[in-house]
mmCIF file of C-alpha atoms and ligand atoms in Angstrom:
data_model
loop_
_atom_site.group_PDB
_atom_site.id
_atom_site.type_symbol
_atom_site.label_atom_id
_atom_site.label_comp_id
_atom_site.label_asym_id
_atom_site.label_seq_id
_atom_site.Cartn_x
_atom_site.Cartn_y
_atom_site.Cartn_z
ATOM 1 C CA UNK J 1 65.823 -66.818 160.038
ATOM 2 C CA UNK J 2 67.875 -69.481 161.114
ATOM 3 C CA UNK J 3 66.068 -71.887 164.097
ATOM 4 C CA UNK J 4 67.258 -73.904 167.048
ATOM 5 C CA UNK J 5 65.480 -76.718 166.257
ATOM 6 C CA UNK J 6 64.801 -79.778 168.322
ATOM 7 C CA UNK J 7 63.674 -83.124 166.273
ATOM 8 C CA UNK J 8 61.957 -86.226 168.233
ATOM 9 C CA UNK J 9 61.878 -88.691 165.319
ATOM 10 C CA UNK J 10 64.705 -87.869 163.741
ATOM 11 C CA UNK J 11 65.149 -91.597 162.934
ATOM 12 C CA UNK J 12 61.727 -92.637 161.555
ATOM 13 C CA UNK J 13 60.740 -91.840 158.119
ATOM 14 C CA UNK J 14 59.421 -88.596 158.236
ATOM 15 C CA UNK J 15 62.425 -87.658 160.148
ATOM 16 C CA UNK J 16 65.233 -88.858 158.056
ATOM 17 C CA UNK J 17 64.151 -86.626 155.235
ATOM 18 C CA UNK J 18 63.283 -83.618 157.856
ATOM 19 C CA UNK J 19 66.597 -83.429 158.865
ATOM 20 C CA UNK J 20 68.288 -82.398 155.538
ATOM 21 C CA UNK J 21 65.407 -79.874 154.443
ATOM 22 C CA UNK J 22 65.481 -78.122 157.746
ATOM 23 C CA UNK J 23 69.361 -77.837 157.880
ATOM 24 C CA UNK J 24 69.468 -76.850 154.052
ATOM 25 C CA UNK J 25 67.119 -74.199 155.097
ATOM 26 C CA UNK J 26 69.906 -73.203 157.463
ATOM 27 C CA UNK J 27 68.535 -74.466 160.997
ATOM 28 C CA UNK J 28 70.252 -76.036 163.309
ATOM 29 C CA UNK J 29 68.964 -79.122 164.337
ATOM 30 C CA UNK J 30 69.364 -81.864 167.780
ATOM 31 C CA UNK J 31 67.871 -85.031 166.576
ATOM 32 C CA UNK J 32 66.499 -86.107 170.199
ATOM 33 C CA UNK J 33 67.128 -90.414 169.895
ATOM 34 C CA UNK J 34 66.626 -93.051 172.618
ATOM 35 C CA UNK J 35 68.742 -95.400 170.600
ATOM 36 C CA UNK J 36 72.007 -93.298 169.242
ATOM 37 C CA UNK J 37 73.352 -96.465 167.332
ATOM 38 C CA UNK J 38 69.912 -95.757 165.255
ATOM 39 C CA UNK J 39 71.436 -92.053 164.303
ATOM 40 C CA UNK J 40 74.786 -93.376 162.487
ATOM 41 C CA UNK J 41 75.044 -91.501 159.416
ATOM 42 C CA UNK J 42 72.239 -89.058 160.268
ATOM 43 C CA UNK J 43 73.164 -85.280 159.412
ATOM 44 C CA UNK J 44 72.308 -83.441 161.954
ATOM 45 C CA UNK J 45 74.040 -80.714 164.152
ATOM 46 C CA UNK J 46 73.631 -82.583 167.724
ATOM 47 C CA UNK J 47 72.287 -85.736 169.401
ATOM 48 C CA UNK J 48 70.503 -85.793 173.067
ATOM 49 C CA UNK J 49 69.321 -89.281 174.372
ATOM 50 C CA UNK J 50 66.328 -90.674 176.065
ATOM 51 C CA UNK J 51 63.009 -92.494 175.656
ATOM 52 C CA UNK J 52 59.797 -90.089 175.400
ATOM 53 C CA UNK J 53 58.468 -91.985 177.391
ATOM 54 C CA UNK J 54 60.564 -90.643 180.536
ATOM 55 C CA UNK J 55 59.917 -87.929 181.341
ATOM 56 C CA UNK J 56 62.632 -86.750 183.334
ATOM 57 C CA UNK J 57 65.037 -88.397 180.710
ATOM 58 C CA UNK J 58 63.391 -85.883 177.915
ATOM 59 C CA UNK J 59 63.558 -82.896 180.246
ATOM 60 C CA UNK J 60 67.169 -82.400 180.805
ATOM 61 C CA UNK J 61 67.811 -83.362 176.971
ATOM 62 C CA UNK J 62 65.083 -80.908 175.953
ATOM 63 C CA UNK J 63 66.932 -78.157 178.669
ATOM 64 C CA UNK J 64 70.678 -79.104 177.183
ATOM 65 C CA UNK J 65 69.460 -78.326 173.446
ATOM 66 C CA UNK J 66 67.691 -75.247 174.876
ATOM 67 C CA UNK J 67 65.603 -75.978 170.828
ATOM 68 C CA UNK J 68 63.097 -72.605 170.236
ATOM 69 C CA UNK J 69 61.273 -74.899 168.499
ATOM 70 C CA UNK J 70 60.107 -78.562 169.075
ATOM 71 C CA UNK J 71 59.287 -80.821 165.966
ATOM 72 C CA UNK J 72 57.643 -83.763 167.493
ATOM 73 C CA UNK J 73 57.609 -86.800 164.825
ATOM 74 C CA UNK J 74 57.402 -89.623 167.002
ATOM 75 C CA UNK J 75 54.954 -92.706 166.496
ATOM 76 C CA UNK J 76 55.859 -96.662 167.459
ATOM 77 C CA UNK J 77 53.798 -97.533 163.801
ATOM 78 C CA UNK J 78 56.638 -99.640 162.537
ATOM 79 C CA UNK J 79 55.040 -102.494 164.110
ATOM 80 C CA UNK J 80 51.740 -102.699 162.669
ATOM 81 C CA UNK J 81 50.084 -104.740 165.128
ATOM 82 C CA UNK J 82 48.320 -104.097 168.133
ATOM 83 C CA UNK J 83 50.961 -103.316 169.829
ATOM 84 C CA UNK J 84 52.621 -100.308 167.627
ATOM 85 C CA UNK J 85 48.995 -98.630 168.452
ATOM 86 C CA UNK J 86 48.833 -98.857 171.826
ATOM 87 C CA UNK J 87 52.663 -97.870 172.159
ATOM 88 C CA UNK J 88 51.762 -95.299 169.803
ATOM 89 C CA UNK J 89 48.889 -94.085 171.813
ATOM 90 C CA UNK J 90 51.458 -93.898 174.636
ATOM 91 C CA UNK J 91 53.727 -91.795 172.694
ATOM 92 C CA UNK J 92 50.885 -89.477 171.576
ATOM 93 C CA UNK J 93 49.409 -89.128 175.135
ATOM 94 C CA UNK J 94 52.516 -89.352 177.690
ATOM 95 C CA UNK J 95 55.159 -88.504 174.855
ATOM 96 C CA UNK J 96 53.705 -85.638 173.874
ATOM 97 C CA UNK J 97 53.001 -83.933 177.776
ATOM 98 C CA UNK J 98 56.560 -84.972 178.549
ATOM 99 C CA UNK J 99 58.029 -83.217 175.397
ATOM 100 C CA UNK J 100 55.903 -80.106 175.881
ATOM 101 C CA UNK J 101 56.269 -79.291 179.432
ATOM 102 C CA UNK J 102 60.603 -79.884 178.738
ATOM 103 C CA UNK J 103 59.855 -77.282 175.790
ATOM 104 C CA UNK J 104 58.316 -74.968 177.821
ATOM 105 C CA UNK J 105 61.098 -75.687 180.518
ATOM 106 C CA UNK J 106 63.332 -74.682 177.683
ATOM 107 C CA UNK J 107 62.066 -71.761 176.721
ATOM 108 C CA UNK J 108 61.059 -72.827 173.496
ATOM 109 C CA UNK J 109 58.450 -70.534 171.504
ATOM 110 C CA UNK J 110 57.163 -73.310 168.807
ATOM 111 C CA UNK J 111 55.936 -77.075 169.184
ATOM 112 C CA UNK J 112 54.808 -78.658 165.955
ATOM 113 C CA UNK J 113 53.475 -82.087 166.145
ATOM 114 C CA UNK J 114 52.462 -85.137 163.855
ATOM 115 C CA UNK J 115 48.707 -86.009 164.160
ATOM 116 C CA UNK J 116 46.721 -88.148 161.721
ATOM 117 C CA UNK J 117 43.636 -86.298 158.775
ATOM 118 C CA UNK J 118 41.735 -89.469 159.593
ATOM 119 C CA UNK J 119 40.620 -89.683 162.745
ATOM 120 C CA UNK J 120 37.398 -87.592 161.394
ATOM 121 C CA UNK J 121 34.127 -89.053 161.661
ATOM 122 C CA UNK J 122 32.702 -90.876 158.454
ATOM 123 C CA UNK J 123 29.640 -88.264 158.186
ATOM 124 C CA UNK J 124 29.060 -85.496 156.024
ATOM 125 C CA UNK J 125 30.443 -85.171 152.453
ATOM 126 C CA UNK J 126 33.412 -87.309 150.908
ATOM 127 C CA UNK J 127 36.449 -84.725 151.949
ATOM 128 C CA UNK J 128 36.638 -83.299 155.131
ATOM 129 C CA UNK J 129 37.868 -79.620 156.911
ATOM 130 C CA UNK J 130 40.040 -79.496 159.833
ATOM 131 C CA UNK J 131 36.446 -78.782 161.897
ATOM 132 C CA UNK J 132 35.079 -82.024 161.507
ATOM 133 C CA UNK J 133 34.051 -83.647 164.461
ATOM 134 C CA UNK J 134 36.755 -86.744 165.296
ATOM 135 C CA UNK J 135 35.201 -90.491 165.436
ATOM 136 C CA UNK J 136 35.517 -91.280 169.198
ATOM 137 C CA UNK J 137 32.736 -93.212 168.709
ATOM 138 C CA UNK J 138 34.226 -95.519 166.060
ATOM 139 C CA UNK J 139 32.652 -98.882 166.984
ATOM 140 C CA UNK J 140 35.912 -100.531 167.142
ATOM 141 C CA UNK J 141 37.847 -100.142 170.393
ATOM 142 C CA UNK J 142 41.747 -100.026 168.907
ATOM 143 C CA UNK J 143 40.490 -97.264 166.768
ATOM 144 C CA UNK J 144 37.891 -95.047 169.209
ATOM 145 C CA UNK J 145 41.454 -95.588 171.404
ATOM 146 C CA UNK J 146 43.725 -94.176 168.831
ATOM 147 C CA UNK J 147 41.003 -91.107 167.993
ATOM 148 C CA UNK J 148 41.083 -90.270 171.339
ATOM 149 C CA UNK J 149 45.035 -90.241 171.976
ATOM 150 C CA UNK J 150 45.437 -88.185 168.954
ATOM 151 C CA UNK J 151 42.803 -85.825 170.351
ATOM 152 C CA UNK J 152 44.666 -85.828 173.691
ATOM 153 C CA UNK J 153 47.731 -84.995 171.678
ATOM 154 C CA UNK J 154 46.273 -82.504 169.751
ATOM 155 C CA UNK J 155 44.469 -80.467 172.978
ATOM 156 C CA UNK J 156 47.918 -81.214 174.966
ATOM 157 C CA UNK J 157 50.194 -79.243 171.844
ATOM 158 C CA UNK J 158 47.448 -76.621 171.400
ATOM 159 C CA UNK J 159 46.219 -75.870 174.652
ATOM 160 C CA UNK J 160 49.557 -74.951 176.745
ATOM 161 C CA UNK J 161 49.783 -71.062 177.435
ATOM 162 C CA UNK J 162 53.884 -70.861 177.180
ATOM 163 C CA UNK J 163 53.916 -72.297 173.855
ATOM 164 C CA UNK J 164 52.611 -71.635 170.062
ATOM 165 C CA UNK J 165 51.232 -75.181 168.920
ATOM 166 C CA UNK J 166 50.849 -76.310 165.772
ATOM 167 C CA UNK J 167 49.428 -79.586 164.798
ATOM 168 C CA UNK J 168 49.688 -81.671 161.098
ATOM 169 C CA UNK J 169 47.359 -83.531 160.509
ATOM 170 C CA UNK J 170 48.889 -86.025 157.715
ATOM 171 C CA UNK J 171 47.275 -87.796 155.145
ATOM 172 C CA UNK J 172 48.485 -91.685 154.213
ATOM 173 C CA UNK J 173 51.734 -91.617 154.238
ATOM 174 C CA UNK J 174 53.389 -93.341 151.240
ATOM 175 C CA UNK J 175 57.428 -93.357 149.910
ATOM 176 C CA UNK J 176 60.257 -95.143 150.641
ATOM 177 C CA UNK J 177 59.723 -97.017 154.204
ATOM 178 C CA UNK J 178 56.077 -96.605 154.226
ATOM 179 C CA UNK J 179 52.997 -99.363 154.153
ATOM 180 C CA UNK J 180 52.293 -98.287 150.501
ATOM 181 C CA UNK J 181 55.424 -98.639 149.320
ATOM 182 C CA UNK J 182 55.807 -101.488 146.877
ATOM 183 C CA UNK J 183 58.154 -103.625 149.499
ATOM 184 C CA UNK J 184 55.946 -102.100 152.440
ATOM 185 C CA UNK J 185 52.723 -104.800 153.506
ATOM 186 C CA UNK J 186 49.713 -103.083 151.590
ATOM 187 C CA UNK J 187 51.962 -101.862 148.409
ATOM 188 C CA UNK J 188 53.204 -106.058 148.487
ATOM 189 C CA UNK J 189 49.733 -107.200 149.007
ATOM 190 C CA UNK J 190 48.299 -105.190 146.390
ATOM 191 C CA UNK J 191 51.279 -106.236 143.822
ATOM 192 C CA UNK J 192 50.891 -109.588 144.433
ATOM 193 C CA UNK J 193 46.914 -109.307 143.260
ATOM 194 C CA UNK J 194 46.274 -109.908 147.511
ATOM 195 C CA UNK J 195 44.268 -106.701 148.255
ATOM 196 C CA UNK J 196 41.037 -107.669 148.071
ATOM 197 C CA UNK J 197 38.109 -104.825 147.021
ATOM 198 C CA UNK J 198 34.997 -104.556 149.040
ATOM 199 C CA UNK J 199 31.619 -104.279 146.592
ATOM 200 C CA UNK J 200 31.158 -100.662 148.103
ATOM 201 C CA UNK J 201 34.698 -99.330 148.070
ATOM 202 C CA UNK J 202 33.454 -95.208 148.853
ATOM 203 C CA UNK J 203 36.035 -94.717 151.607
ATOM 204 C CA UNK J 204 38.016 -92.477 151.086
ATOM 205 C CA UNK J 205 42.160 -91.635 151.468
ATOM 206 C CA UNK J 206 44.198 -88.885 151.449
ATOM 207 C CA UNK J 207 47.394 -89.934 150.284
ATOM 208 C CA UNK J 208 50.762 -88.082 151.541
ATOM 209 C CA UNK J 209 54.139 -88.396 150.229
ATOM 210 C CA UNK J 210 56.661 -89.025 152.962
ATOM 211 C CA UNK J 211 59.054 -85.683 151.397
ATOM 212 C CA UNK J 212 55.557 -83.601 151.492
ATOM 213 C CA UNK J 213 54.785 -84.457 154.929
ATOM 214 C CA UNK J 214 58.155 -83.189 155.572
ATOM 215 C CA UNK J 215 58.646 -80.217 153.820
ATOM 216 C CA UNK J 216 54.813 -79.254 155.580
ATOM 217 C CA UNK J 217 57.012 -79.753 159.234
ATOM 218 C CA UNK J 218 59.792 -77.471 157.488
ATOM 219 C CA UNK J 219 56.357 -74.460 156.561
ATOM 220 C CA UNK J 220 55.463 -75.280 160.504
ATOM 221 C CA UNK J 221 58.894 -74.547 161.872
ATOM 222 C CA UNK J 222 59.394 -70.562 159.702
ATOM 223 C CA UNK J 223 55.657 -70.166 160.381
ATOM 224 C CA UNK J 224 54.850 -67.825 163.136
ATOM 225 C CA UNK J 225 50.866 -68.998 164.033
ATOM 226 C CA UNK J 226 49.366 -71.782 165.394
ATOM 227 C CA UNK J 227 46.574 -74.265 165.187
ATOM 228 C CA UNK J 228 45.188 -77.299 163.061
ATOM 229 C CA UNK J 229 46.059 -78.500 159.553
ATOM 230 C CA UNK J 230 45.510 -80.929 156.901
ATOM 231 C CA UNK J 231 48.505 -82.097 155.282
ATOM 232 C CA UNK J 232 47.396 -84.350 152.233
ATOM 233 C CA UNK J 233 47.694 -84.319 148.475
ATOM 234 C CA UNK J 234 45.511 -82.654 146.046
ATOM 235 C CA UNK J 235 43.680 -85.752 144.964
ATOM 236 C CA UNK J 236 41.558 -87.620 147.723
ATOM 237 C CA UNK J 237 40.392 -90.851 145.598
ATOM 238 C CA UNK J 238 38.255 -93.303 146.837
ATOM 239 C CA UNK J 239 39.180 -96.989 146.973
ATOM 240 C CA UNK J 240 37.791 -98.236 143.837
ATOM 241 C CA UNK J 241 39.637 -95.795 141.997
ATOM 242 C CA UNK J 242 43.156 -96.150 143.876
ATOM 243 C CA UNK J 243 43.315 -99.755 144.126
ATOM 244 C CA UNK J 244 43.062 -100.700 140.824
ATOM 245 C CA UNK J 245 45.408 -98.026 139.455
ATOM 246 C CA UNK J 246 47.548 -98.607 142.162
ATOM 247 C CA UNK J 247 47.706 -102.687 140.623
ATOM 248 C CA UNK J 248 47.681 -101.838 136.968
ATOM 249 C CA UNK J 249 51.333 -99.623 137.427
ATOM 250 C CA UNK J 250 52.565 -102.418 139.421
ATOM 251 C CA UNK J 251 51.153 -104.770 136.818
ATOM 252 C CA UNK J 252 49.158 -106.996 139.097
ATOM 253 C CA UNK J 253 45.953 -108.189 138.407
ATOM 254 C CA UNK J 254 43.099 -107.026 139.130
ATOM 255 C CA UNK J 255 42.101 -106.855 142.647
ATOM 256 C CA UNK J 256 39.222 -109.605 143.295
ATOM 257 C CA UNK J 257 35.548 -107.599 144.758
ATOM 258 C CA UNK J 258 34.782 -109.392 147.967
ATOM 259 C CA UNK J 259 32.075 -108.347 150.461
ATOM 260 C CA UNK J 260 32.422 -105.891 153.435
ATOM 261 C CA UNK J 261 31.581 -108.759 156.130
ATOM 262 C CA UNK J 262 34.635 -110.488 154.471
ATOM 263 C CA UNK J 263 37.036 -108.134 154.480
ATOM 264 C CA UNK J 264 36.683 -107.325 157.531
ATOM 265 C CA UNK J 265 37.494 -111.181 158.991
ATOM 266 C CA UNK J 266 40.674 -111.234 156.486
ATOM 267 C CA UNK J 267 42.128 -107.911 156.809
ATOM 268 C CA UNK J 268 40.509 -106.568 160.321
ATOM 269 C CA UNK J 269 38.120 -103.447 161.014
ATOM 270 C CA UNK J 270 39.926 -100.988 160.571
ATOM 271 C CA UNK J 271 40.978 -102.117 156.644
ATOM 272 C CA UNK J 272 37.154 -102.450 156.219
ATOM 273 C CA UNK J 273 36.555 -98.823 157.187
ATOM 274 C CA UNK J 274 39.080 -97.197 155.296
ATOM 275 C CA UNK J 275 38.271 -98.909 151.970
ATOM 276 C CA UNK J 276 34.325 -98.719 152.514
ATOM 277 C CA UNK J 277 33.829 -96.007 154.908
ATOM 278 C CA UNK J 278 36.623 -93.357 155.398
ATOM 279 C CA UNK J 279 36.323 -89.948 154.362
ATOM 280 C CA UNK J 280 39.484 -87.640 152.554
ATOM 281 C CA UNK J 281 40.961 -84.544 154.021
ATOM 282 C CA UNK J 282 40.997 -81.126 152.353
ATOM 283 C CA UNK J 283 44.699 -79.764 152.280
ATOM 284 C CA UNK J 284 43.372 -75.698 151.509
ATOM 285 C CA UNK J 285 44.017 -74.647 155.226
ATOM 286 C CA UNK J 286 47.588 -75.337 154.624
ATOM 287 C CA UNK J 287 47.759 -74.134 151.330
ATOM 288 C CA UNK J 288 46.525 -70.649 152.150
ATOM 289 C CA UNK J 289 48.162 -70.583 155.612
ATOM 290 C CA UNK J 290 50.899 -71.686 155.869
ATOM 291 C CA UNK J 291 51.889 -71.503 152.064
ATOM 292 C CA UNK J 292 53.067 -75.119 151.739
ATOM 293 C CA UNK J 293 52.310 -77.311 148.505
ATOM 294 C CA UNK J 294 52.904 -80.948 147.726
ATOM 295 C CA UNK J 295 55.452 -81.349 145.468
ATOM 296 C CA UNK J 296 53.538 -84.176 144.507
ATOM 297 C CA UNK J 297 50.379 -83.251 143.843
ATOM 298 C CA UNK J 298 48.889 -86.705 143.050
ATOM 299 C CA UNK J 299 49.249 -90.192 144.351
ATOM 300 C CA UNK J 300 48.743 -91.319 140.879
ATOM 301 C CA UNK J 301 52.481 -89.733 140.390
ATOM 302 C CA UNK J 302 53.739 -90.588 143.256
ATOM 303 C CA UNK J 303 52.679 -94.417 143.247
ATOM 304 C CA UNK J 304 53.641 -94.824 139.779
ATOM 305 C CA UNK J 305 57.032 -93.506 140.567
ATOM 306 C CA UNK J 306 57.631 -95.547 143.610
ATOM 307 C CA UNK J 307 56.056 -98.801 141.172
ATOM 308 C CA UNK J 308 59.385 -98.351 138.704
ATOM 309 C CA UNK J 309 61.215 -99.240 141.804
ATOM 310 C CA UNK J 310 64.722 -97.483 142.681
HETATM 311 N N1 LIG U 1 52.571 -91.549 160.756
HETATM 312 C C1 LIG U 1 51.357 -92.005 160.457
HETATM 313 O O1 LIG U 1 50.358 -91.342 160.539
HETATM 314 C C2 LIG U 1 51.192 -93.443 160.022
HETATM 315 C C3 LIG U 1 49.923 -94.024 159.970
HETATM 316 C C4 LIG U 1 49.795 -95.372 159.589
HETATM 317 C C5 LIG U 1 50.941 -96.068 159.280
HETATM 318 N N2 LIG U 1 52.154 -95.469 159.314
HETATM 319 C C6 LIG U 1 53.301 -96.249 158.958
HETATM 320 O O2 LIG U 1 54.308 -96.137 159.949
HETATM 321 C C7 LIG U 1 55.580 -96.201 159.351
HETATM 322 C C8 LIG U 1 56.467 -95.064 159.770
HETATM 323 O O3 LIG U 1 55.870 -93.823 159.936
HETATM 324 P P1 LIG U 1 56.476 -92.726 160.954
HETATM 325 O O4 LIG U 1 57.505 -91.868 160.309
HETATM 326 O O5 LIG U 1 55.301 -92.054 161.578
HETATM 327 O O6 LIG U 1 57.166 -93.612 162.075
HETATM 328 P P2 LIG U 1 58.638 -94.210 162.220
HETATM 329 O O7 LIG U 1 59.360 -94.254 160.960
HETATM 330 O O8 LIG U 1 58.487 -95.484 163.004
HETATM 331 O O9 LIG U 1 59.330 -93.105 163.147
HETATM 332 C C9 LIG U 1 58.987 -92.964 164.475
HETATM 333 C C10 LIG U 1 60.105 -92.264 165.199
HETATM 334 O O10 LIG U 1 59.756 -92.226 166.569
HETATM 335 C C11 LIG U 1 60.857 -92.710 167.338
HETATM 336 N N3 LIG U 1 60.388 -93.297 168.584
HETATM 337 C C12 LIG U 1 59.448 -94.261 168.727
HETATM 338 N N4 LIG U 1 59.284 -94.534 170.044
HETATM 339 C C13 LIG U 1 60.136 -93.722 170.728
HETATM 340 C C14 LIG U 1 60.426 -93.515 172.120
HETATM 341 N N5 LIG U 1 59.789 -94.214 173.074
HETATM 342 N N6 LIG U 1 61.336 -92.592 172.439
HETATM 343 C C15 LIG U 1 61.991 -91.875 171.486
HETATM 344 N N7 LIG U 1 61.773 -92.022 170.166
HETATM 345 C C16 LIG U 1 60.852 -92.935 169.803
HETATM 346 C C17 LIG U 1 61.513 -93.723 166.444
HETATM 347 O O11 LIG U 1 62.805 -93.993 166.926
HETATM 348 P P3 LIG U 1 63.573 -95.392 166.590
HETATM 349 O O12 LIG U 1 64.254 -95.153 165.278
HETATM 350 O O13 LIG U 1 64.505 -95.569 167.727
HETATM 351 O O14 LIG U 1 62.524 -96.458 166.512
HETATM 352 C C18 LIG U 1 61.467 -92.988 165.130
HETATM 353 O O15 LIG U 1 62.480 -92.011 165.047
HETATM 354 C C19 LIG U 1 55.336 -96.232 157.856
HETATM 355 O O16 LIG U 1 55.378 -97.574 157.435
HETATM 356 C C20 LIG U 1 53.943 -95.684 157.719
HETATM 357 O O17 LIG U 1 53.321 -96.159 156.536
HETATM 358 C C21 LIG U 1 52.302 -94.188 159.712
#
């Protein structure tokens, strides 16, 4: 049955491929945009302006598109410095009670929301259910932060009375416009034989194509329930496996073994954790729930795909 669907994000990567799937499923969407020169050439049925992070900006756009259901894809992550966390953490904490309170204004029946599989703690086996606990007590401050805004988010989308919530929690997103993508920093670093291995590299990532995190927004929207799930391809590989792989299709050399204690002074604590430390997400919640399935399966696809360039 054909939606009224209302899109923050429609600009950023996930977005720009949700807005085709959920129209060719016959929705009709409002890309809500604080920047409309940023939604030239964008498909969609309608355009309402303001920042998420005003909230009486997002209320009477939320109340003009009177949406039944709210997609909420917005993250500041672009800038991958300090800075795109904490305005991230923003977006996740203010953004996201500003854009459910105007959805519950609006009479809206639905709000699904972008939230991350890796916030869990690193305890417990290798690959991880939607009941792990979270890592609020991650030892670094920018990430214990950014667990607990996505917590916020998540309690703030799931725990309104007036509204169905459901939260996706992706994987590492990779594709066209993403980190891992051969022109994005990590996919560059690791082409140019820059991404160093630690000795230990156990962590663990769930990788995510970007079209796969979409079509699992397009499953939320026709869905009818609520709750928490994993959104992540069917192969969680740890770091000594993807690495090198990922440098062999893009015919690199081989990435040079370096200890933890350094990696962490070149590349920062968090890049430290997720090669040594991070665990994987398992994606059968989603499967069995909400019926969605990647449509790629494996990162070792998808990478090598996105390695033959365009
Ligand atoms: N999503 C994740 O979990 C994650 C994790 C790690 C890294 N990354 C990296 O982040 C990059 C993009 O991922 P993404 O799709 O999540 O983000 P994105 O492409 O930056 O999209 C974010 C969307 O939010 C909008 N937005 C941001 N601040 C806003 C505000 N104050 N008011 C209204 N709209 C606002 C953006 O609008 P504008 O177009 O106006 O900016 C854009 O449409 C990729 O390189 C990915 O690898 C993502």
């Amino acid at each position: 049955m054909s939606k009224r669907v209302l899109l923050a994000g429609a600009t950023g990567v996930i977005g720009r491929e949700l807005v085709p799937m959920l129209r060719g499923r016959g929705h009709r969407v409002t890309a809500l945009v604080r920047d409309p020169s940023r939604a030239a050439g964008l498909a969609v049925d309608d355009i309402v302006v303001a920042d998420a992070l005003d909230a009486p900006a997002v209320r009477s756009a939320v109340l003009s598109a009177r949406p039944q259901v709210v997609v909420h894809q917005l993250t500041a992550l672009r800038v991958s410095t300090g800075e795109g966390m904490e305005t991230t953490a923003r977006l996740r904490i203010e953004g996201t009670t500003n854009l459910v309170r105007a959805a519950v204004r609006a009479g809206a029946r639905r709000i699904v929301a972008q939230s991350i599989a890796f916030a869990t703690a690193p305890r417990g086996g290798g690959v991880l259910t939607e009941d792990a606990p979270l890592f609020f007590d991650a030892p670094d401050p920018g990430w214990s932060r950014t667990v607990r805004a996505v917590a916020e988010l998540e309690h703030t989308v799931l725990g309104t009375h007036d509204i169905t919530g459901l939260v996706l929690r992706y994987g590492s997103l990779y594709g066209p416009g993403t980190l891992y993508h051969p022109d994005g920093a990590i996919g560059a670093a690791v082409g140019r034989g820059r991404f160093p291995l630690p000795e230990s590299a156990a962590g663990v990532t769930s990788f995510l194509h970007v079209a796969d995190a979409a079509s699992a927004a397009v499953a939320a929207v026709e869905s009818e329930i609520g709750g928490v799930f994993n959104v992540s391809d069917d192969e969680p590989a740890e770091a000594a496996t993807w690495v090198p792989a990922y440098a062999r299709m893009l015919g690199a050399p081989p990435p040079r073994t370096v200890p933890v204690m350094l990696i962490e002074r070149m590349s920062g604590w968090l890049t430290g954790y997720q090669l040594t430390a991070m665990r994987g997400a398992a994606n059968g919640y989603a499967k069995r729930v909400l019926g969605w399935r990647p449509r790629t399966p494996s990162w070792r696809t998808g990478l090598e795909v996105a390695s033959l360039g365009p």
